[in-house]
Coordinates of C-alpha atoms and ligand atoms in Angstrom, one line a residue:
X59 CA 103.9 126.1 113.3
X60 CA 101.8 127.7 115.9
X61 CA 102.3 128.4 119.4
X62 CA 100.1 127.9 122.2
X63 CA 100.2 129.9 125.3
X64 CA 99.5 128.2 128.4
X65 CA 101.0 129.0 132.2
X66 CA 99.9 132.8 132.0
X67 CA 99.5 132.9 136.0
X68 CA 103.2 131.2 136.1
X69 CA 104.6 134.0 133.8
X70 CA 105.8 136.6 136.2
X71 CA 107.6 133.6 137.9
X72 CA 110.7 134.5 136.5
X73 CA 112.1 137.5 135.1
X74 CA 115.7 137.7 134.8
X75 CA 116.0 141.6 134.7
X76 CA 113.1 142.0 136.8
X77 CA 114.8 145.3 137.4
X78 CA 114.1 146.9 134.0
X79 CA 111.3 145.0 133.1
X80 CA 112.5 145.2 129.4
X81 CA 112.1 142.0 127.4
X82 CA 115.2 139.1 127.8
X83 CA 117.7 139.1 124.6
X84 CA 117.9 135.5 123.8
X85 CA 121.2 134.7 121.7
X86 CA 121.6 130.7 120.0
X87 CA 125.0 130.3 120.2
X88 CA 125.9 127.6 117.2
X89 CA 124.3 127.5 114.0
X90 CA 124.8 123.9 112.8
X91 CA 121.7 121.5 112.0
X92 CA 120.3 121.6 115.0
X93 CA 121.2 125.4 115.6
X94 CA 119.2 125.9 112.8
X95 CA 116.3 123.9 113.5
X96 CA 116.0 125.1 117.1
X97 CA 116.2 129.0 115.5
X98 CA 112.7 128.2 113.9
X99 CA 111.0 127.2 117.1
X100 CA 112.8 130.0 119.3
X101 CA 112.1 132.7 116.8
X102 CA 108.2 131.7 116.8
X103 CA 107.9 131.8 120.6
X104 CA 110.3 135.0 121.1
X105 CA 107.8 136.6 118.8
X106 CA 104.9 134.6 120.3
X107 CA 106.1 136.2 123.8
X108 CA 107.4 139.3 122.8
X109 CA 106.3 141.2 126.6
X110 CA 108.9 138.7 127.8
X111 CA 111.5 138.0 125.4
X112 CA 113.0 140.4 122.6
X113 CA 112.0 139.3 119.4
X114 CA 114.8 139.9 117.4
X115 CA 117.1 136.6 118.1
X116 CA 120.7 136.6 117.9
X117 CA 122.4 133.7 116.5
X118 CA 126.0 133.1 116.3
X119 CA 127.5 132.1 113.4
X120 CA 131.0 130.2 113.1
X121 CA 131.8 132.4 109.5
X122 CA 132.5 130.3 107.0
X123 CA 132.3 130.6 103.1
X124 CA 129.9 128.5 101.1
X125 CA 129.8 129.3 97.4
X126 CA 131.9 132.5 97.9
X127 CA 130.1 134.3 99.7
X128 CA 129.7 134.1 103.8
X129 CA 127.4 132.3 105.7
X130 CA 126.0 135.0 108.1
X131 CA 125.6 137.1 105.0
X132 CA 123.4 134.4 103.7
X133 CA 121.2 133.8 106.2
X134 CA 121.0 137.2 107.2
X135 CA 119.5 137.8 103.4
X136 CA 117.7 135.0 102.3
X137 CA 117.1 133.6 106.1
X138 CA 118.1 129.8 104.9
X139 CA 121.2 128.0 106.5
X140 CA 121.8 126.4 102.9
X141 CA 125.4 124.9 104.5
X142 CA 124.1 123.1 107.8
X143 CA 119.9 122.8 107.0
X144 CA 119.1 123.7 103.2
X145 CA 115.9 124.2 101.9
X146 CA 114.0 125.3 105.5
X147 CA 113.8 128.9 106.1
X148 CA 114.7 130.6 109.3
X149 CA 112.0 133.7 111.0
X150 CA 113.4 136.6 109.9
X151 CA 113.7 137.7 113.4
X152 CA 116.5 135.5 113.7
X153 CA 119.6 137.7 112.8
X154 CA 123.2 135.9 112.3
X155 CA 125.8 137.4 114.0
X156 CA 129.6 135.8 113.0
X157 CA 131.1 137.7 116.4
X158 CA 130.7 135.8 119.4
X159 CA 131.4 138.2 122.2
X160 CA 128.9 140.2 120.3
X161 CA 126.0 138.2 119.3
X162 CA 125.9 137.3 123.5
X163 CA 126.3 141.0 124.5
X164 CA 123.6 141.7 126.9
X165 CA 121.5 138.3 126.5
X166 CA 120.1 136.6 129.4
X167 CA 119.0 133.4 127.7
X168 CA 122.4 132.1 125.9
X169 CA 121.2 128.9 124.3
X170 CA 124.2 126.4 123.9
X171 CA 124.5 124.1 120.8
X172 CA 127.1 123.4 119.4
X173 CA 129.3 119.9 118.5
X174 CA 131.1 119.3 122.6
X175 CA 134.5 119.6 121.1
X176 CA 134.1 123.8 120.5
X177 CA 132.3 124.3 124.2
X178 CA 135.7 125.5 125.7
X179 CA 137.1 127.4 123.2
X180 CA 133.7 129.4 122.8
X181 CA 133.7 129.7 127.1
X182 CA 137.3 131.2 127.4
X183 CA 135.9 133.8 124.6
X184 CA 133.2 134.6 126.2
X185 CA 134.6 134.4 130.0
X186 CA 133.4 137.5 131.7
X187 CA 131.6 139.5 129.0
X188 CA 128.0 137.9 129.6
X189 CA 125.3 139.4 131.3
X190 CA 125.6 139.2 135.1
X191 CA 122.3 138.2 134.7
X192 CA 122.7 135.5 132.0
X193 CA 121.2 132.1 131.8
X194 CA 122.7 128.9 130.1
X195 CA 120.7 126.2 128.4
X196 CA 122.5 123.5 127.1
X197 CA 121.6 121.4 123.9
X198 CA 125.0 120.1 123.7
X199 CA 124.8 116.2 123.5
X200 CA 128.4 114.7 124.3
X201 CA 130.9 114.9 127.7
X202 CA 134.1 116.7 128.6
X203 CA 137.3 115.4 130.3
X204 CA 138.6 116.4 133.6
X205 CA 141.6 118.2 133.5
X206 CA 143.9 115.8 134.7
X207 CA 142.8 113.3 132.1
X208 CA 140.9 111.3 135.1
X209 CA 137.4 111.4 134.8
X210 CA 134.6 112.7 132.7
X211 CA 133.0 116.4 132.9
X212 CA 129.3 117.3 131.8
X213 CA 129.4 120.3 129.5
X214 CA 126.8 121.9 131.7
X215 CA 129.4 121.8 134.4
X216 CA 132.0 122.9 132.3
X217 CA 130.4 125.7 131.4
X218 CA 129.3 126.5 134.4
X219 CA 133.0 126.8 135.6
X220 CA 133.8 129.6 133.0
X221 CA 130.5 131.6 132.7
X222 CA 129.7 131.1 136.3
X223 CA 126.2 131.1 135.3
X224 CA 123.0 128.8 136.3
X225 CA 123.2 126.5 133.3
X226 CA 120.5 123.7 132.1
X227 CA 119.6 121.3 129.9
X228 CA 117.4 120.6 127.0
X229 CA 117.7 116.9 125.5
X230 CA 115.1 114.6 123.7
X231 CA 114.2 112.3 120.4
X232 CA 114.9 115.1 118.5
X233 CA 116.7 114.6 114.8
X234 CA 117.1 117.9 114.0
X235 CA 115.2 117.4 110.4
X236 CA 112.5 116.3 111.3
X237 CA 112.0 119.0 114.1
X238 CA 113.2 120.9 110.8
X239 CA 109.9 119.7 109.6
X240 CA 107.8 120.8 112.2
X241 CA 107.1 117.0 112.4
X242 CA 105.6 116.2 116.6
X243 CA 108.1 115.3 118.7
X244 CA 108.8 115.4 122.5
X245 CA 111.8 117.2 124.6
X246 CA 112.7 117.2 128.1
X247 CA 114.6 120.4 130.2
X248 CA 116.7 119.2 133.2
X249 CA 116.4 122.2 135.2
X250 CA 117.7 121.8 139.0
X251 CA 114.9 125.1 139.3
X252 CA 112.6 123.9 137.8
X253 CA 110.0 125.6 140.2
X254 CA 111.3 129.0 139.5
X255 CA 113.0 128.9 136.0
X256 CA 110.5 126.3 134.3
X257 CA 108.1 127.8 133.7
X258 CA 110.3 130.7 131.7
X259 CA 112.1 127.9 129.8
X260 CA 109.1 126.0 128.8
X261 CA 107.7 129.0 127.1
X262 CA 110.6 129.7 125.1
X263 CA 110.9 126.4 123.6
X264 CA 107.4 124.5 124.0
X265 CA 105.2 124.4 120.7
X266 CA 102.3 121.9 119.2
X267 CA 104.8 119.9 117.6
X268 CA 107.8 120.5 120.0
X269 CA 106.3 119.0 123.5
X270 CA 108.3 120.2 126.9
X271 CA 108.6 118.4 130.3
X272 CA 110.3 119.9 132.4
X273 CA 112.0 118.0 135.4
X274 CA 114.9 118.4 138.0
X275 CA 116.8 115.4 137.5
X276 CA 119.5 117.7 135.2
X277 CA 122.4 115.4 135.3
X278 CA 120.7 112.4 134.2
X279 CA 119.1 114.3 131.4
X280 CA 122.0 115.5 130.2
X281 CA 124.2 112.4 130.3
X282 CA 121.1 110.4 128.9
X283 CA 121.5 112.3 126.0
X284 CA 125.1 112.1 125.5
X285 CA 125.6 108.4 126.1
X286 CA 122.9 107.3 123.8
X287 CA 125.4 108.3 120.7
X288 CA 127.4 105.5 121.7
X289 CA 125.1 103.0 122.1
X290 CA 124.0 104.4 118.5
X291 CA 127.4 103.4 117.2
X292 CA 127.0 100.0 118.2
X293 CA 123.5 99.8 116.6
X294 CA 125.5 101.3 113.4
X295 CA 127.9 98.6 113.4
X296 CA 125.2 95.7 114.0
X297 CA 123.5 97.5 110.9
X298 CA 126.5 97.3 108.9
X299 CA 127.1 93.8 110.0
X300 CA 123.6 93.0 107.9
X301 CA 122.1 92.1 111.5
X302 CA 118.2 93.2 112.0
X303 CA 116.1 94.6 114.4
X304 CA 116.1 92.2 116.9
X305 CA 119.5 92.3 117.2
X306 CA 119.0 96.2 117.4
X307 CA 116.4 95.6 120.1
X308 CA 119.4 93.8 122.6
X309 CA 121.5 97.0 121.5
X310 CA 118.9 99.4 122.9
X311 CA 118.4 97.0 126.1
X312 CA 122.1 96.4 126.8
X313 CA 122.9 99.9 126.0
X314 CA 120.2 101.1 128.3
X315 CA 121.5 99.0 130.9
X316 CA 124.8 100.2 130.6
X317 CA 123.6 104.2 130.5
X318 CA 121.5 103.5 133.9
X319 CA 124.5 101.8 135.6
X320 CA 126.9 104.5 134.5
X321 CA 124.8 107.2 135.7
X322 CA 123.8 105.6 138.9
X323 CA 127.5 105.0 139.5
X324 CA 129.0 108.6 138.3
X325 CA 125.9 110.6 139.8
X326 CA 124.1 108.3 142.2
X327 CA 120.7 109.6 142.8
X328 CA 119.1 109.7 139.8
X329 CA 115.5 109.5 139.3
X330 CA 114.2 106.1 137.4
X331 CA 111.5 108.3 135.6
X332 CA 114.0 110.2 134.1
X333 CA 114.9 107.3 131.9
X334 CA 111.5 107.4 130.7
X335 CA 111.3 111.1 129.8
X336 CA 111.9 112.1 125.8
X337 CA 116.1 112.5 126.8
X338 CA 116.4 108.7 128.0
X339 CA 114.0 105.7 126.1
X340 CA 112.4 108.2 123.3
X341 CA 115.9 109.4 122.6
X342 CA 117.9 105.9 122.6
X343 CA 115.4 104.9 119.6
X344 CA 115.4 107.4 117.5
X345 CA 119.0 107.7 117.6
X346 CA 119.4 103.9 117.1
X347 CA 117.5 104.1 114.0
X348 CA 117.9 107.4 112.2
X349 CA 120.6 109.8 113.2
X350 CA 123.9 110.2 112.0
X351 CA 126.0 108.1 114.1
X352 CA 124.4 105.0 113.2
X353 CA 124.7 106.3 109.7
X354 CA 128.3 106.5 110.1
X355 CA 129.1 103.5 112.0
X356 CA 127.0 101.6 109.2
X357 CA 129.2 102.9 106.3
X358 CA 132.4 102.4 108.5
X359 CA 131.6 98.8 108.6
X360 CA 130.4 98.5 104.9
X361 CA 133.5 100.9 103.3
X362 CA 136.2 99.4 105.9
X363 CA 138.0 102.9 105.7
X364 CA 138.6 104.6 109.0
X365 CA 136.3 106.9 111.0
X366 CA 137.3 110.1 110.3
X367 CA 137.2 109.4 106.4
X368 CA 133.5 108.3 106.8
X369 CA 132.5 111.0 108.9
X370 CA 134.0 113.9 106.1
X371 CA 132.9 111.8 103.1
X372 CA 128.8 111.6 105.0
X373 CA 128.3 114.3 106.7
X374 CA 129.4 117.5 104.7
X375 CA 131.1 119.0 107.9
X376 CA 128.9 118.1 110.7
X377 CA 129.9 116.0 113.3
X378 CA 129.4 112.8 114.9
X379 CA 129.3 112.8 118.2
X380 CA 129.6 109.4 119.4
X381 CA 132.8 108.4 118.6
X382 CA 135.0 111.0 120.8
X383 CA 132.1 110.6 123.4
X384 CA 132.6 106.2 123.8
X385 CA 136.5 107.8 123.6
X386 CA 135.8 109.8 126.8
X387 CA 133.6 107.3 128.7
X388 CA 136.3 104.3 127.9
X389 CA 139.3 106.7 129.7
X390 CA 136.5 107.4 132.5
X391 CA 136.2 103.6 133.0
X392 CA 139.9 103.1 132.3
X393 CA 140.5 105.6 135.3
X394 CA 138.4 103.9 137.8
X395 CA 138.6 99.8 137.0
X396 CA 135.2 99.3 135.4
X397 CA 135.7 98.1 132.0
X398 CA 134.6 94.9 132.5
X399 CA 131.3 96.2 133.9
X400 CA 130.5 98.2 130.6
X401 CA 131.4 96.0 127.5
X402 CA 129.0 97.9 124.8
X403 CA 130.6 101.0 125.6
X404 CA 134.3 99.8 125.3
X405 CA 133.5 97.8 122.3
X406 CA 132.4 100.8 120.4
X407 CA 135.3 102.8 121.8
X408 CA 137.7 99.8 120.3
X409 CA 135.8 99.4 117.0
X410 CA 136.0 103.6 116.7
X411 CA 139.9 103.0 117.1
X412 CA 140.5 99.9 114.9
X413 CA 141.5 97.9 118.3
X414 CA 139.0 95.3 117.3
X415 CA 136.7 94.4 114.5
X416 CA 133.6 95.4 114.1
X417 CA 132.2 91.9 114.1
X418 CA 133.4 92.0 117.6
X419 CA 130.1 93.9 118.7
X420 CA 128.3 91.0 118.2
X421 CA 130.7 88.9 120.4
X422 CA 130.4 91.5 123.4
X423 CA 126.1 91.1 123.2
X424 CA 126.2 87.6 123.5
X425 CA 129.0 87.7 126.4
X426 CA 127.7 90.5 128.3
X427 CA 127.3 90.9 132.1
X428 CA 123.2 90.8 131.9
X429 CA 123.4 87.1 130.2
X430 CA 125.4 86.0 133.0
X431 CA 123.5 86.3 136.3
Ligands
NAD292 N1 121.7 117.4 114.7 C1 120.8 116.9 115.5 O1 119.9 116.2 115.0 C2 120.9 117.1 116.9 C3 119.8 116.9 117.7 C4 119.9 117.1 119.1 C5 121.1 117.6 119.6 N2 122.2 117.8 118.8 C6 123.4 118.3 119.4 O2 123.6 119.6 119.1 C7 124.9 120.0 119.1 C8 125.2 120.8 117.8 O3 125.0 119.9 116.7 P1 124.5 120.5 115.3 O4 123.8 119.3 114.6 O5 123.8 121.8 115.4 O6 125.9 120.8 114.6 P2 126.5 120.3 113.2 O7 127.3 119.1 113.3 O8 125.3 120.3 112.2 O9 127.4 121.5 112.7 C9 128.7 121.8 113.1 C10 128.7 123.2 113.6 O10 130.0 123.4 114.2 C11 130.4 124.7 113.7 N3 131.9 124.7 113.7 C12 132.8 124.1 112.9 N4 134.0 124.4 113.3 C13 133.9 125.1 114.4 C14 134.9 125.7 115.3 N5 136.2 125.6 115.1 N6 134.4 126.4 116.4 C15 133.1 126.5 116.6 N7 132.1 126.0 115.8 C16 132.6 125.3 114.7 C17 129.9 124.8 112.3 O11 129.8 126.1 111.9 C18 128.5 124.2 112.5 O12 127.6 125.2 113.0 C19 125.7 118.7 119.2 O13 126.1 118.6 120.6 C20 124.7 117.6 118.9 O14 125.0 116.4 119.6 C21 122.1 117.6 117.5

């Protein structure tokens, strides 16, 4: 993989110890598949822009034994992730660290990504021992609950709350193996700065076969990319049903539909473009026809054993993000009277829970709102 350089006037834009001048520590904080995978393009461009960022990246590892001997140990000696991506070898200038509050000390660039369901659990660890300085980005594909049960939360805000930190947003058509790959693929950053911080983030992740837009529109990015697991559920269960593609093709339009409507109505003023971008269309796709949800939804249809006995039998510890997410969004529309308006969603919260059979997917496209007008 190379890296071009480009933006060379726009490089003193942002420096986030301007004070010192020394290069900004950037720490990955997850090393799952796409942890993994993301450590190979960040360890090229830290190296690639080593007068801006240290090249020696940290990367948190959640310690667990594989073989009988620990993970961090592994990849720290034979720079492979053989647990969460096997057979693809990491720069050796990314260093696994199994203590959180450590691998973050002193970072400015504290890149988010692991499966939603950890996010608060690493935040209250890490509350008040980041750099004053730091800087979130979040690859984190999924949503949060309110508090009092009510409504949703994005995990950008969510981590905003506890780190109180600028955070933003990197989401795209991105299966992690075949970035893994170093196959061309694009990415878009939802960065409410963009004028001041893009720039600085495009570097840092923006390759020849990793392509980087960068635009403002952060919430919709961000809830583009965690919405489009659901609608991957339902193309799952379609899959499993023995349906084809053009029955795949209404569950790409209709779930569009639905993600435009729910963010228009959640976080009115979004930009239409946005939808366009690698995070919305690009990202719906490729999730509806590789990825693991649809994987999983397939076999839950074919095997008729529950979801969480697919998911451990499939996916050797990783985890499937769409299920708790359509779990979230139903007790979001629940909360506020719209269930009627978004029938995909609800149908594969209900399918996820046993509540209704998976041939009933095929009852809610042919009855949905868009036939009716
Ligand atoms: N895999 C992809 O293709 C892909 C692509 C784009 C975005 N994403 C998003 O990236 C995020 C991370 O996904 P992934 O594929 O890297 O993860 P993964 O599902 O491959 O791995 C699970 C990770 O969770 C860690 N973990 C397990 N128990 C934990 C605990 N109790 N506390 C903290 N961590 C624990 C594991 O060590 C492992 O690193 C998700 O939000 C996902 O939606 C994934």
């Amino acid at each position: 993989m190379t890296v071009r350089f480009f933006g060379s006037a726009a490089s003193a834009l942002f420096r986030p110890n301007s004070t010192t001048m020394s290069p900004t520590k950037v720490t990955i904080v997850g090393s799952g598949n796409w942890g993994s995978a993301i450590a190979r393009i960040v360890g090229q461009t830290t190296k690639a822009y080593s007068n801006e960022f240290d090249p020696t990246v940290r990367m948190w590892v959640f310690e667990e034994m594989v073989n009988g001997e620990k993970l961090s140990e592994i990849i720290n000696t034979r720079h492979e992730n053989v647990k969460y991506l096997p057979g693809k070898i990491l720069p050796e200038n990314i260093v696994a660290v199994p203590d959180l509050v450590q691998s973050c000390d002193g970072s400015e660039i504290l890149i988010f990504v692991v499966p939603h369901q950890f996010v608060k659990g690493i935040c209250k660890q890490l509350e008040g021992k980041i750099s004053p300085n730091a800087h979130v980005v979040s690859l984190i594909k999924g949503v949060s609950v309110q508090e009092n049960g009510t409504g949703l939360k994005l995990i950008s805000d969510e981590i905003r709350e506890y780190l109180k930190c600028p955070v933003d947003v990197l989401m795209g058509a991105n299966l992690a193996p075949e970035v893994a790959n170093d196959m061309f693929c694009e990415a878009t950053i939802g960065c409410q700065t963009r004028s001041v911080h893009g720039p600085m983030l495009k570097r840092l992740f923006h390759t020849d076969n990793f392509r980087i837009s960068v635009v403002e529109d952060a919430h919709t990015v961000e809830l583009c990319g965690a919405l489009k697991n659901v609608v991957a559920c339902a193309a799952g269960f379609t899959d499993g049903l023995g349906y084809g593609d053009n029955t795949k093709a209404a569950v790409i339009r209709l779930g569009l539909m639905e993600i435009t409507k729910f963010v228009e109505h959640y976080y009115p003023g979004s930009n239409l473009s946005t939808f366009f971008e690698s995070c919305g269309i690009a990202d719906l796709i490729t999730t509806c026809y590789g990825g693991r949800n649809r994987k999983v939804c397939e076999a839950f249809v074919k095997a008729g054993k529950p979801m969480a006995e697919v998911e451990k039998e499939l996916l050797n510890g990783q985890s499937a993000q769409g299920p708790p997410t359509a779990a979230e969004v139903f007790h979001m529309l629940e909360a506020t009277n719209l269930i009627s308006s978004f029938p995909l969603f609800v149908a594969v919260h209900r399918i996820c829970q046993g509540e209704m059979p998976p041939s009933g997917m095929i009852d809610c496209l042919r009855d949905h709102p868009e036939h009716q007008a």
